[in-house]
mmCIF file of C-alpha atoms in Angstrom:
data_model
loop_
_atom_site.group_PDB
_atom_site.id
_atom_site.type_symbol
_atom_site.label_atom_id
_atom_site.label_comp_id
_atom_site.label_asym_id
_atom_site.label_seq_id
_atom_site.Cartn_x
_atom_site.Cartn_y
_atom_site.Cartn_z
ATOM 1 C CA UNK V 1 -34.455 -37.907 -16.032
ATOM 2 C CA UNK V 2 -35.240 -41.166 -17.906
ATOM 3 C CA UNK V 3 -33.618 -45.480 -16.565
ATOM 4 C CA UNK V 4 -34.087 -47.883 -18.108
ATOM 5 C CA UNK V 5 -32.962 -50.803 -20.746
ATOM 6 C CA UNK V 6 -33.243 -51.289 -24.340
ATOM 7 C CA UNK V 7 -33.324 -53.950 -26.596
ATOM 8 C CA UNK V 8 -31.945 -53.123 -30.059
ATOM 9 C CA UNK V 9 -31.928 -54.685 -33.169
ATOM 10 C CA UNK V 10 -28.723 -52.788 -34.228
ATOM 11 C CA UNK V 11 -28.049 -51.862 -37.740
ATOM 12 C CA UNK V 12 -25.029 -52.941 -39.970
ATOM 13 C CA UNK V 13 -22.310 -50.108 -40.619
ATOM 14 C CA UNK V 14 -22.328 -48.625 -36.744
ATOM 15 C CA UNK V 15 -20.091 -48.709 -34.156
ATOM 16 C CA UNK V 16 -21.334 -50.491 -30.957
ATOM 17 C CA UNK V 17 -20.381 -46.829 -29.465
ATOM 18 C CA UNK V 18 -21.930 -44.493 -31.616
ATOM 19 C CA UNK V 19 -25.680 -45.994 -31.473
ATOM 20 C CA UNK V 20 -25.032 -45.080 -27.501
ATOM 21 C CA UNK V 21 -24.164 -42.108 -28.362
ATOM 22 C CA UNK V 22 -27.160 -42.023 -30.646
ATOM 23 C CA UNK V 23 -29.890 -43.220 -28.393
ATOM 24 C CA UNK V 24 -27.674 -40.567 -25.265
ATOM 25 C CA UNK V 25 -28.767 -37.545 -27.826
ATOM 26 C CA UNK V 26 -32.775 -39.621 -27.347
ATOM 27 C CA UNK V 27 -32.382 -38.973 -23.909
ATOM 28 C CA UNK V 28 -30.724 -35.687 -23.812
ATOM 29 C CA UNK V 29 -27.469 -37.714 -21.208
ATOM 30 C CA UNK V 30 -24.092 -39.569 -22.031
ATOM 31 C CA UNK V 31 -25.043 -42.420 -18.954
ATOM 32 C CA UNK V 32 -25.042 -44.703 -22.585
ATOM 33 C CA UNK V 33 -23.793 -47.718 -21.388
ATOM 34 C CA UNK V 34 -24.607 -51.091 -23.934
ATOM 35 C CA UNK V 35 -23.999 -55.095 -23.144
ATOM 36 C CA UNK V 36 -21.653 -57.725 -25.431
ATOM 37 C CA UNK V 37 -20.400 -55.305 -28.466
ATOM 38 C CA UNK V 38 -21.050 -55.121 -32.068
ATOM 39 C CA UNK V 39 -19.311 -55.644 -34.586
ATOM 40 C CA UNK V 40 -20.441 -52.464 -37.353
ATOM 41 C CA UNK V 41 -20.465 -55.112 -40.008
ATOM 42 C CA UNK V 42 -22.435 -56.888 -37.385
ATOM 43 C CA UNK V 43 -26.602 -56.718 -36.716
ATOM 44 C CA UNK V 44 -28.176 -58.202 -34.163
ATOM 45 C CA UNK V 45 -29.191 -57.882 -30.305
ATOM 46 C CA UNK V 46 -27.695 -55.400 -29.279
ATOM 47 C CA UNK V 47 -28.843 -54.352 -25.238
ATOM 48 C CA UNK V 48 -28.052 -50.168 -24.029
ATOM 49 C CA UNK V 49 -28.980 -49.132 -20.448
ATOM 50 C CA UNK V 50 -29.673 -45.961 -19.811
ATOM 51 C CA UNK V 51 -28.570 -43.646 -16.624
ATOM 52 C CA UNK V 52 -29.889 -45.677 -14.282
ATOM 53 C CA UNK V 53 -30.645 -48.690 -16.571
ATOM 54 C CA UNK V 54 -26.895 -48.782 -17.195
ATOM 55 C CA UNK V 55 -25.942 -49.767 -13.537
ATOM 56 C CA UNK V 56 -27.464 -52.998 -13.827
ATOM 57 C CA UNK V 57 -26.533 -54.837 -17.285
ATOM 58 C CA UNK V 58 -23.340 -55.660 -15.341
ATOM 59 C CA UNK V 59 -25.474 -58.279 -13.477
ATOM 60 C CA UNK V 60 -27.181 -59.005 -16.961
ATOM 61 C CA UNK V 61 -26.763 -63.189 -17.123
ATOM 62 C CA UNK V 62 -24.799 -62.595 -20.712
ATOM 63 C CA UNK V 63 -22.489 -65.781 -20.411
ATOM 64 C CA UNK V 64 -24.421 -67.691 -23.149
ATOM 65 C CA UNK V 65 -24.522 -65.751 -26.521
ATOM 66 C CA UNK V 66 -26.546 -67.167 -30.093
ATOM 67 C CA UNK V 67 -25.179 -65.894 -33.663
ATOM 68 C CA UNK V 68 -25.536 -66.232 -37.458
ATOM 69 C CA UNK V 69 -22.736 -65.457 -39.944
ATOM 70 C CA UNK V 70 -21.799 -66.195 -43.661
ATOM 71 C CA UNK V 71 -18.259 -68.116 -44.023
ATOM 72 C CA UNK V 72 -16.817 -67.287 -47.419
ATOM 73 C CA UNK V 73 -14.427 -69.844 -48.499
ATOM 74 C CA UNK V 74 -11.357 -68.715 -51.145
ATOM 75 C CA UNK V 75 -10.645 -65.352 -49.284
ATOM 76 C CA UNK V 76 -8.886 -64.162 -46.404
ATOM 77 C CA UNK V 77 -9.459 -60.686 -45.228
ATOM 78 C CA UNK V 78 -7.462 -58.462 -42.393
ATOM 79 C CA UNK V 79 -10.246 -58.313 -40.035
ATOM 80 C CA UNK V 80 -10.946 -61.461 -40.296
ATOM 81 C CA UNK V 81 -14.779 -60.270 -42.363
ATOM 82 C CA UNK V 82 -16.070 -57.734 -45.453
ATOM 83 C CA UNK V 83 -14.723 -54.845 -44.119
ATOM 84 C CA UNK V 84 -10.989 -55.525 -44.679
ATOM 85 C CA UNK V 85 -8.291 -56.367 -47.068
ATOM 86 C CA UNK V 86 -7.958 -59.475 -49.452
ATOM 87 C CA UNK V 87 -4.561 -60.932 -47.593
ATOM 88 C CA UNK V 88 -4.988 -64.632 -49.150
ATOM 89 C CA UNK V 89 -6.454 -66.825 -51.892
ATOM 90 C CA UNK V 90 -6.642 -70.318 -51.797
ATOM 91 C CA UNK V 91 -8.672 -72.798 -53.156
ATOM 92 C CA UNK V 92 -11.206 -74.370 -51.345
ATOM 93 C CA UNK V 93 -11.827 -77.876 -52.354
ATOM 94 C CA UNK V 94 -14.522 -80.386 -52.472
ATOM 95 C CA UNK V 95 -16.627 -79.884 -49.524
ATOM 96 C CA UNK V 96 -20.729 -81.698 -49.477
ATOM 97 C CA UNK V 97 -23.203 -80.901 -46.628
ATOM 98 C CA UNK V 98 -21.185 -84.161 -44.733
ATOM 99 C CA UNK V 99 -18.442 -83.017 -44.088
ATOM 100 C CA UNK V 100 -18.888 -79.062 -43.177
ATOM 101 C CA UNK V 101 -20.837 -80.755 -40.476
ATOM 102 C CA UNK V 102 -18.575 -83.015 -39.639
ATOM 103 C CA UNK V 103 -15.672 -80.023 -38.873
ATOM 104 C CA UNK V 104 -18.047 -77.498 -37.256
ATOM 105 C CA UNK V 105 -19.012 -80.696 -34.947
ATOM 106 C CA UNK V 106 -15.355 -80.962 -34.420
ATOM 107 C CA UNK V 107 -15.736 -77.641 -32.190
ATOM 108 C CA UNK V 108 -17.954 -78.481 -30.457
ATOM 109 C CA UNK V 109 -16.527 -78.138 -26.808
ATOM 110 C CA UNK V 110 -13.961 -76.310 -25.317
ATOM 111 C CA UNK V 111 -10.558 -74.402 -26.438
ATOM 112 C CA UNK V 112 -8.799 -71.905 -26.832
ATOM 113 C CA UNK V 113 -8.865 -68.599 -28.435
ATOM 114 C CA UNK V 114 -6.357 -65.497 -29.387
ATOM 115 C CA UNK V 115 -8.058 -62.108 -29.264
ATOM 116 C CA UNK V 116 -7.948 -60.439 -33.343
ATOM 117 C CA UNK V 117 -5.850 -57.721 -33.182
ATOM 118 C CA UNK V 118 -8.989 -55.795 -34.243
ATOM 119 C CA UNK V 119 -11.223 -56.652 -31.219
ATOM 120 C CA UNK V 120 -11.798 -53.407 -28.492
ATOM 121 C CA UNK V 121 -10.070 -55.764 -26.345
ATOM 122 C CA UNK V 122 -7.369 -52.777 -24.044
ATOM 123 C CA UNK V 123 -4.097 -53.341 -23.973
ATOM 124 C CA UNK V 124 -2.363 -50.688 -22.061
ATOM 125 C CA UNK V 125 -5.525 -48.036 -21.772
ATOM 126 C CA UNK V 126 -5.496 -47.902 -26.042
ATOM 127 C CA UNK V 127 -7.779 -50.797 -27.658
ATOM 128 C CA UNK V 128 -6.618 -53.230 -29.687
ATOM 129 C CA UNK V 129 -7.901 -52.435 -33.109
ATOM 130 C CA UNK V 130 -5.928 -48.702 -32.551
ATOM 131 C CA UNK V 131 -2.573 -50.260 -32.052
ATOM 132 C CA UNK V 132 -3.689 -52.711 -34.873
ATOM 133 C CA UNK V 133 -4.847 -48.934 -37.457
ATOM 134 C CA UNK V 134 -1.383 -47.298 -36.272
ATOM 135 C CA UNK V 135 0.046 -50.768 -37.941
ATOM 136 C CA UNK V 136 1.480 -52.454 -34.638
ATOM 137 C CA UNK V 137 0.763 -56.553 -34.659
ATOM 138 C CA UNK V 138 0.818 -56.905 -30.193
ATOM 139 C CA UNK V 139 1.202 -59.973 -28.326
ATOM 140 C CA UNK V 140 -2.246 -61.939 -27.440
ATOM 141 C CA UNK V 141 -3.019 -64.369 -24.964
ATOM 142 C CA UNK V 142 -5.180 -67.060 -25.567
ATOM 143 C CA UNK V 143 -8.000 -66.320 -23.722
ATOM 144 C CA UNK V 144 -10.244 -69.900 -23.055
ATOM 145 C CA UNK V 145 -13.409 -70.113 -25.160
ATOM 146 C CA UNK V 146 -16.716 -73.066 -25.065
ATOM 147 C CA UNK V 147 -18.551 -73.782 -28.312
ATOM 148 C CA UNK V 148 -21.995 -75.220 -27.110
ATOM 149 C CA UNK V 149 -23.595 -75.421 -29.891
ATOM 150 C CA UNK V 150 -23.141 -74.900 -33.519
ATOM 151 C CA UNK V 151 -24.961 -76.401 -36.927
ATOM 152 C CA UNK V 152 -25.158 -75.399 -41.245
ATOM 153 C CA UNK V 153 -28.150 -73.631 -42.557
ATOM 154 C CA UNK V 154 -27.031 -73.045 -46.122
ATOM 155 C CA UNK V 155 -24.896 -73.998 -48.310
ATOM 156 C CA UNK V 156 -23.580 -71.512 -51.455
ATOM 157 C CA UNK V 157 -21.412 -71.844 -53.954
ATOM 158 C CA UNK V 158 -18.032 -69.917 -52.045
ATOM 159 C CA UNK V 159 -19.556 -71.220 -48.349
ATOM 160 C CA UNK V 160 -22.375 -72.079 -45.979
ATOM 161 C CA UNK V 161 -23.386 -69.851 -43.359
ATOM 162 C CA UNK V 162 -24.013 -71.044 -39.998
ATOM 163 C CA UNK V 163 -25.652 -70.869 -36.493
ATOM 164 C CA UNK V 164 -23.027 -71.157 -33.031
ATOM 165 C CA UNK V 165 -23.906 -70.240 -29.184
ATOM 166 C CA UNK V 166 -20.793 -70.136 -27.527
ATOM 167 C CA UNK V 167 -19.116 -68.661 -24.082
ATOM 168 C CA UNK V 168 -18.994 -64.564 -23.290
ATOM 169 C CA UNK V 169 -15.332 -62.984 -24.438
ATOM 170 C CA UNK V 170 -15.769 -65.696 -28.175
ATOM 171 C CA UNK V 171 -14.961 -63.900 -31.543
ATOM 172 C CA UNK V 172 -17.612 -65.586 -34.035
ATOM 173 C CA UNK V 173 -14.964 -63.972 -37.389
ATOM 174 C CA UNK V 174 -12.023 -65.486 -35.491
ATOM 175 C CA UNK V 175 -13.780 -68.952 -34.878
ATOM 176 C CA UNK V 176 -14.881 -68.987 -39.092
ATOM 177 C CA UNK V 177 -11.325 -68.144 -39.776
ATOM 178 C CA UNK V 178 -10.008 -71.848 -38.002
ATOM 179 C CA UNK V 179 -13.399 -73.358 -39.302
ATOM 180 C CA UNK V 180 -12.761 -72.492 -43.159
ATOM 181 C CA UNK V 181 -8.970 -73.466 -42.257
ATOM 182 C CA UNK V 182 -9.956 -76.777 -40.723
ATOM 183 C CA UNK V 183 -11.702 -77.290 -44.223
ATOM 184 C CA UNK V 184 -8.324 -77.567 -46.189
ATOM 185 C CA UNK V 185 -8.703 -73.792 -46.663
ATOM 186 C CA UNK V 186 -8.955 -69.595 -45.527
ATOM 187 C CA UNK V 187 -12.027 -67.726 -45.221
ATOM 188 C CA UNK V 188 -13.736 -64.706 -43.626
ATOM 189 C CA UNK V 189 -17.652 -63.549 -42.550
ATOM 190 C CA UNK V 190 -19.202 -62.125 -45.046
ATOM 191 C CA UNK V 191 -21.740 -61.793 -42.226
ATOM 192 C CA UNK V 192 -22.347 -61.811 -38.730
ATOM 193 C CA UNK V 193 -25.947 -61.075 -37.007
ATOM 194 C CA UNK V 194 -26.158 -61.967 -33.067
ATOM 195 C CA UNK V 195 -30.153 -63.109 -31.676
ATOM 196 C CA UNK V 196 -29.656 -63.661 -28.388
ATOM 197 C CA UNK V 197 -28.135 -62.648 -25.290
ATOM 198 C CA UNK V 198 -28.440 -65.170 -22.537
ATOM 199 C CA UNK V 199 -32.051 -65.108 -22.462
ATOM 200 C CA UNK V 200 -33.046 -62.595 -24.098
ATOM 201 C CA UNK V 201 -34.144 -62.282 -28.346
ATOM 202 C CA UNK V 202 -33.453 -60.374 -31.709
ATOM 203 C CA UNK V 203 -37.058 -60.418 -31.769
ATOM 204 C CA UNK V 204 -37.871 -58.150 -28.448
ATOM 205 C CA UNK V 205 -35.848 -56.402 -29.938
ATOM 206 C CA UNK V 206 -36.906 -52.077 -32.506
ATOM 207 C CA UNK V 207 -35.198 -50.547 -34.520
ATOM 208 C CA UNK V 208 -32.952 -47.402 -34.082
ATOM 209 C CA UNK V 209 -35.429 -45.465 -35.753
ATOM 210 C CA UNK V 210 -38.388 -46.384 -33.891
ATOM 211 C CA UNK V 211 -36.325 -45.355 -29.729
ATOM 212 C CA UNK V 212 -38.669 -42.881 -28.513
ATOM 213 C CA UNK V 213 -39.178 -41.465 -24.595
ATOM 214 C CA UNK V 214 -41.187 -43.937 -24.558
ATOM 215 C CA UNK V 215 -39.077 -47.007 -25.658
ATOM 216 C CA UNK V 216 -37.893 -47.807 -22.352
ATOM 217 C CA UNK V 217 -37.519 -50.434 -20.485
ATOM 218 C CA UNK V 218 -37.425 -51.784 -16.086
ATOM 219 C CA UNK V 219 -33.868 -52.605 -16.124
ATOM 220 C CA UNK V 220 -35.795 -55.074 -13.711
ATOM 221 C CA UNK V 221 -36.231 -56.818 -17.586
ATOM 222 C CA UNK V 222 -32.382 -57.905 -17.501
ATOM 223 C CA UNK V 223 -32.018 -58.960 -13.870
ATOM 224 C CA UNK V 224 -35.017 -60.825 -13.718
ATOM 225 C CA UNK V 225 -33.175 -64.033 -12.256
ATOM 226 C CA UNK V 226 -32.110 -62.946 -9.384
ATOM 227 C CA UNK V 227 -34.342 -63.453 -6.343
ATOM 228 C CA UNK V 228 -36.147 -60.270 -5.213
ATOM 229 C CA UNK V 229 -36.684 -58.741 -2.105
ATOM 230 C CA UNK V 230 -39.644 -55.610 -1.800
ATOM 231 C CA UNK V 231 -38.826 -53.393 0.932
ATOM 232 C CA UNK V 232 -40.744 -50.793 2.919
ATOM 233 C CA UNK V 233 -39.831 -47.778 3.033
ATOM 234 C CA UNK V 234 -37.468 -48.078 6.504
ATOM 235 C CA UNK V 235 -36.059 -50.413 4.663
ATOM 236 C CA UNK V 236 -35.327 -48.669 1.771
ATOM 237 C CA UNK V 237 -33.929 -46.017 3.857
ATOM 238 C CA UNK V 238 -30.791 -48.356 5.526
ATOM 239 C CA UNK V 239 -30.588 -50.150 1.350
ATOM 240 C CA UNK V 240 -29.863 -46.671 0.093
ATOM 241 C CA UNK V 241 -27.311 -45.738 2.420
ATOM 242 C CA UNK V 242 -25.774 -49.442 1.886
ATOM 243 C CA UNK V 243 -26.274 -51.183 5.694
ATOM 244 C CA UNK V 244 -24.893 -53.944 5.922
ATOM 245 C CA UNK V 245 -28.654 -56.222 6.656
ATOM 246 C CA UNK V 246 -29.543 -59.136 7.300
ATOM 247 C CA UNK V 247 -31.942 -60.957 5.243
ATOM 248 C CA UNK V 248 -34.612 -64.334 4.921
ATOM 249 C CA UNK V 249 -33.242 -64.539 1.664
ATOM 250 C CA UNK V 250 -31.646 -68.234 -0.245
ATOM 251 C CA UNK V 251 -28.789 -67.784 -2.432
ATOM 252 C CA UNK V 252 -25.384 -65.654 -2.161
ATOM 253 C CA UNK V 253 -26.281 -62.647 -4.294
ATOM 254 C CA UNK V 254 -30.227 -60.147 -3.835
ATOM 255 C CA UNK V 255 -31.615 -57.319 -5.621
ATOM 256 C CA UNK V 256 -33.221 -55.298 -2.638
ATOM 257 C CA UNK V 257 -36.224 -53.084 -5.019
ATOM 258 C CA UNK V 258 -39.221 -50.425 -3.413
ATOM 259 C CA UNK V 259 -42.215 -51.133 -5.472
ATOM 260 C CA UNK V 260 -40.879 -52.248 -9.437
ATOM 261 C CA UNK V 261 -37.475 -49.797 -8.620
ATOM 262 C CA UNK V 262 -34.156 -51.643 -8.417
ATOM 263 C CA UNK V 263 -32.612 -50.251 -5.833
ATOM 264 C CA UNK V 264 -28.595 -52.241 -4.746
ATOM 265 C CA UNK V 265 -27.642 -56.178 -5.603
ATOM 266 C CA UNK V 266 -26.519 -57.601 -2.296
ATOM 267 C CA UNK V 267 -24.157 -60.427 -1.474
ATOM 268 C CA UNK V 268 -23.940 -62.059 1.327
ATOM 269 C CA UNK V 269 -21.166 -62.325 3.797
ATOM 270 C CA UNK V 270 -21.560 -64.700 6.603
ATOM 271 C CA UNK V 271 -24.160 -63.941 8.438
ATOM 272 C CA UNK V 272 -25.020 -60.817 6.756
ATOM 273 C CA UNK V 273 -26.054 -59.278 3.187
ATOM 274 C CA UNK V 274 -23.393 -56.857 2.067
ATOM 275 C CA UNK V 275 -24.467 -53.798 -0.768
ATOM 276 C CA UNK V 276 -22.022 -55.365 -3.663
ATOM 277 C CA UNK V 277 -23.382 -52.041 -6.055
ATOM 278 C CA UNK V 278 -26.264 -49.390 -5.744
ATOM 279 C CA UNK V 279 -28.498 -49.129 -8.876
ATOM 280 C CA UNK V 280 -30.148 -45.613 -7.217
#
């Protein structure tokens, strides 16, 4: 059984779950997951975990994500992107580069955002998009988000594209709608591409067609930010059994490895470290 990580450049038209299933067929396993869901119309970086590699994803740094999006003004859709039906039209006021940059910069900082009904957030065991397909509207609470940076990248006759770095949980579709409103119009995203997740870049990624049995990277690839302790065979046996340990470590979280195999993440509790999750 093969274990590891794949940096994938997702193509348009596939759900993230469908990607998992297709990769699972390559490796003959159902133990496949991903870090950071992408909508079907979106492309770009999707980090996939296969078998034991899937366990490492919860410790990967994913607090900041960077995207490039194209915003079409004058029309709003039911989904906030090009896959929905047009539900509103509105004139586009005269705009110039300076005005757009001014509005974009106003979104930098902390704020709140109401998740769209077409999101994968689950309420009562059902994803919001499933409820939306049933014609239901559910009350959603605003969630804290942060826009770290945002910039205009290209102007078009009917809109513009922008690059944005945001906190985990930010919906760029909703951000696009809010930007359009701030410009005195309505809008939707005609394209969305994820450029990075934390320190990981889409330039490192391969396409689905390029995935083979030799494509797996070590789970250590997404755990490189963690303090590591390499175990002797006797210590590794204790780790595999989840035994509390006294470790000479600097931080509260530490990754225990045997050779280049990640064994477990331990967390400091008092004078000892307790096994938070086994990765073997």
